[in-house]
Tab-separated table of C-alpha atoms and ligand atoms in Angstrom:
chain	number	residue	atom	x	y	z
A	1	MET	CA	-42.910	-75.671	55.770
A	2	SER	CA	-42.000	-80.146	55.981
A	3	LEU	CA	-39.620	-82.479	53.755
A	4	ASP	CA	-42.520	-83.800	52.273
A	5	GLU	CA	-44.421	-80.756	51.288
A	6	LEU	CA	-40.520	-80.525	49.574
A	7	PHE	CA	-41.664	-82.509	47.692
A	8	THR	CA	-44.354	-80.530	45.131
A	9	GLU	CA	-45.084	-82.870	41.887
A	10	ILE	CA	-43.031	-80.232	39.596
A	11	ILE	CA	-39.941	-81.582	41.681
A	12	LEU	CA	-41.761	-85.467	41.007
A	13	ASP	CA	-42.216	-84.543	37.857
A	14	HIS	CA	-39.159	-83.443	36.562
A	15	TYR	CA	-37.768	-86.273	37.978
A	16	GLN	CA	-39.578	-88.968	37.201
A	17	HIS	CA	-39.461	-87.622	33.459
A	18	PRO	CA	-36.082	-85.922	32.836
A	19	HIS	CA	-36.186	-83.522	29.593
A	20	ASN	CA	-32.995	-83.267	28.264
A	21	HIS	CA	-31.547	-86.342	29.995
A	22	GLY	CA	-28.676	-88.290	28.112
A	23	LEU	CA	-24.833	-86.810	26.743
A	24	ILE	CA	-24.209	-84.475	23.787
A	25	PRO	CA	-22.209	-86.045	21.518
A	26	ASN	CA	-19.952	-83.743	20.618
A	27	PRO	CA	-20.350	-80.920	23.490
A	28	THR	CA	-18.934	-77.872	22.918
A	29	PHE	CA	-18.773	-78.140	27.215
A	30	SER	CA	-19.433	-79.990	29.212
A	31	SER	CA	-18.153	-81.230	33.343
A	32	ARG	CA	-18.662	-83.890	35.630
A	33	GLY	CA	-19.812	-82.544	39.721
A	34	TYR	CA	-19.980	-83.533	43.188
A	35	ASN	CA	-21.979	-83.670	45.893
A	36	GLU	CA	-20.053	-85.165	48.540
A	37	SER	CA	-22.736	-84.861	51.444
A	38	CYS	CA	-25.565	-86.800	48.948
A	39	GLY	CA	-24.236	-88.500	46.384
A	40	ASP	CA	-25.837	-86.900	43.864
A	41	ASP	CA	-23.138	-87.169	40.365
A	42	ILE	CA	-24.326	-85.255	38.095
A	43	GLN	CA	-21.714	-84.743	34.013
A	44	VAL	CA	-23.072	-81.791	31.834
A	45	SER	CA	-22.861	-80.908	28.621
A	46	VAL	CA	-23.557	-77.961	26.340
A	47	LEU	CA	-23.189	-77.076	22.408
A	48	ILE	CA	-22.972	-73.473	21.552
A	49	ARG	CA	-23.321	-71.708	19.059
A	50	ASP	CA	-22.593	-68.201	18.417
A	51	GLY	CA	-22.740	-67.858	22.444
A	52	VAL	CA	-26.034	-69.340	21.784
A	53	ILE	CA	-26.647	-72.051	23.834
A	54	ALA	CA	-28.695	-74.782	21.229
A	55	ASP	CA	-27.928	-77.727	23.454
A	56	ALA	CA	-28.406	-78.570	26.966
A	57	LYS	CA	-27.755	-82.309	28.712
A	58	PHE	CA	-27.181	-84.163	31.778
A	59	SER	CA	-27.328	-87.036	33.066
A	60	GLY	CA	-25.606	-89.207	36.326
A	61	ALA	CA	-26.743	-89.862	39.618
A	62	GLY	CA	-28.526	-88.353	42.616
A	63	CYS	CA	-31.426	-87.840	44.851
A	64	SER	CA	-34.078	-85.832	42.986
A	65	ILE	CA	-33.622	-82.052	44.337
A	66	SER	CA	-30.307	-83.019	41.887
A	67	GLN	CA	-31.954	-84.403	39.494
A	68	ALA	CA	-35.083	-82.665	38.981
A	69	SER	CA	-33.231	-79.459	39.429
A	70	ALA	CA	-30.976	-80.306	36.877
A	71	SER	CA	-33.409	-80.950	34.605
A	72	ILE	CA	-35.434	-77.734	34.448
A	73	MET	CA	-31.903	-76.286	34.396
A	74	THR	CA	-31.200	-77.947	31.045
A	75	ASP	CA	-35.229	-76.116	30.562
A	76	LEU	CA	-34.267	-73.093	31.182
A	77	ILE	CA	-30.960	-72.107	29.408
A	78	LYS	CA	-31.532	-73.168	26.106
A	79	GLY	CA	-31.681	-70.966	23.352
A	80	LYS	CA	-30.554	-68.539	26.399
A	81	THR	CA	-26.751	-66.733	25.663
A	82	VAL	CA	-23.958	-67.900	27.611
A	83	ASP	CA	-24.059	-64.465	30.547
A	84	GLU	CA	-27.667	-65.120	30.266
A	85	ALA	CA	-27.764	-68.757	31.672
A	86	ARG	CA	-25.053	-67.559	34.361
A	87	GLN	CA	-27.326	-64.615	35.005
A	88	ILE	CA	-30.577	-66.387	35.631
A	89	ALA	CA	-27.489	-69.184	37.605
A	90	GLY	CA	-26.961	-66.365	39.978
A	91	ARG	CA	-30.858	-65.310	40.344
A	92	PHE	CA	-31.396	-69.308	41.376
A	93	TYR	CA	-28.441	-68.519	44.062
A	94	GLU	CA	-29.664	-66.607	45.372
A	95	MET	CA	-33.314	-68.153	45.515
A	96	VAL	CA	-32.088	-71.107	47.042
A	97	LYS	CA	-30.166	-69.111	49.601
A	98	GLY	CA	-33.861	-67.764	50.832
A	99	THR	CA	-32.374	-64.325	49.459
A	100	GLU	CA	-35.908	-62.196	49.228
A	101	GLY	CA	-36.979	-61.059	45.982
A	102	ASP	CA	-39.361	-61.057	42.964
A	103	TYR	CA	-38.471	-64.510	40.731
A	104	GLY	CA	-41.044	-64.670	38.296
A	105	GLU	CA	-41.021	-66.075	35.013
A	106	GLU	CA	-37.144	-65.876	34.430
A	107	MET	CA	-37.347	-68.861	36.819
A	108	GLY	CA	-39.833	-71.164	35.256
A	109	ASP	CA	-39.856	-74.683	36.308
A	110	ALA	CA	-37.074	-73.679	38.577
A	111	ILE	CA	-39.466	-72.052	41.433
A	112	SER	CA	-40.535	-74.514	42.899
A	113	LEU	CA	-36.912	-75.707	44.254
A	114	GLN	CA	-37.949	-72.513	46.224
A	115	GLY	CA	-38.745	-74.542	49.519
A	116	VAL	CA	-35.220	-75.756	49.345
A	117	SER	CA	-34.448	-72.796	51.272
A	118	LYS	CA	-35.805	-74.189	54.183
A	119	PHE	CA	-33.479	-77.158	54.121
A	120	PRO	CA	-29.581	-76.153	53.817
A	121	VAL	CA	-28.270	-79.353	53.333
A	122	ARG	CA	-30.536	-79.781	50.228
A	123	VAL	CA	-29.273	-76.346	49.120
A	124	LYS	CA	-26.049	-78.200	47.599
A	125	CYS	CA	-28.314	-80.697	45.711
A	126	ALA	CA	-30.311	-77.790	44.514
A	127	THR	CA	-27.667	-76.291	42.526
A	128	LEU	CA	-25.401	-78.808	42.091
A	129	ALA	CA	-26.014	-78.647	38.061
A	130	TRP	CA	-25.935	-74.773	38.450
A	131	HIS	CA	-22.283	-75.141	39.390
A	132	THR	CA	-21.711	-78.232	37.486
A	133	LEU	CA	-22.432	-75.735	34.285
A	134	GLU	CA	-20.723	-72.366	35.403
A	135	GLU	CA	-17.256	-74.968	35.253
A	136	ALA	CA	-18.507	-76.074	31.906
A	137	LEU	CA	-18.725	-72.662	30.850
A	138	ALA	CA	-16.064	-71.894	32.396
A	139	LYS	CA	-13.943	-73.644	30.079
A	140	GLY	CA	-14.670	-71.801	27.139
A	141	ASP	CA	-13.397	-67.950	28.766
A	142	HIS	CA	-9.528	-68.276	27.996
A	143	GLU	CA	-11.388	-68.135	24.394
A	144	ARG	CA	-13.127	-64.106	24.765
B	201	LIG	ZN1	-28.904	-84.802	47.113
């Protein structure tokens, strides 16, 4: 598998036409993450109502992998509970680390990032948005 093959149509489409791009005006939580090895810089904001992620957006700049991953992630976590979003993040880390498993429907377009596991340097790009999301959600933990 070459690096070119990693850039599937799904990844390129999310990069060129990102979903949920922007900032939520009054987010419940937000966080900003950097990936120094690549220069990716992502801000993730979430709006939580009754324990459910009612809205999620991202902004910032970075490589196609980091931006596509953020676009896919915000699609996946909308409508999920905070705990469900964390479970999906955990599954995503397993997947891009190359852990064998059945990553089915629950992962949606994130499946297209499975090939990142072959390129350890790019794993940081793929997981940046997810780690930033977890940081944002962790800000709510003391309120429980
Ligand atoms: Zn990157």
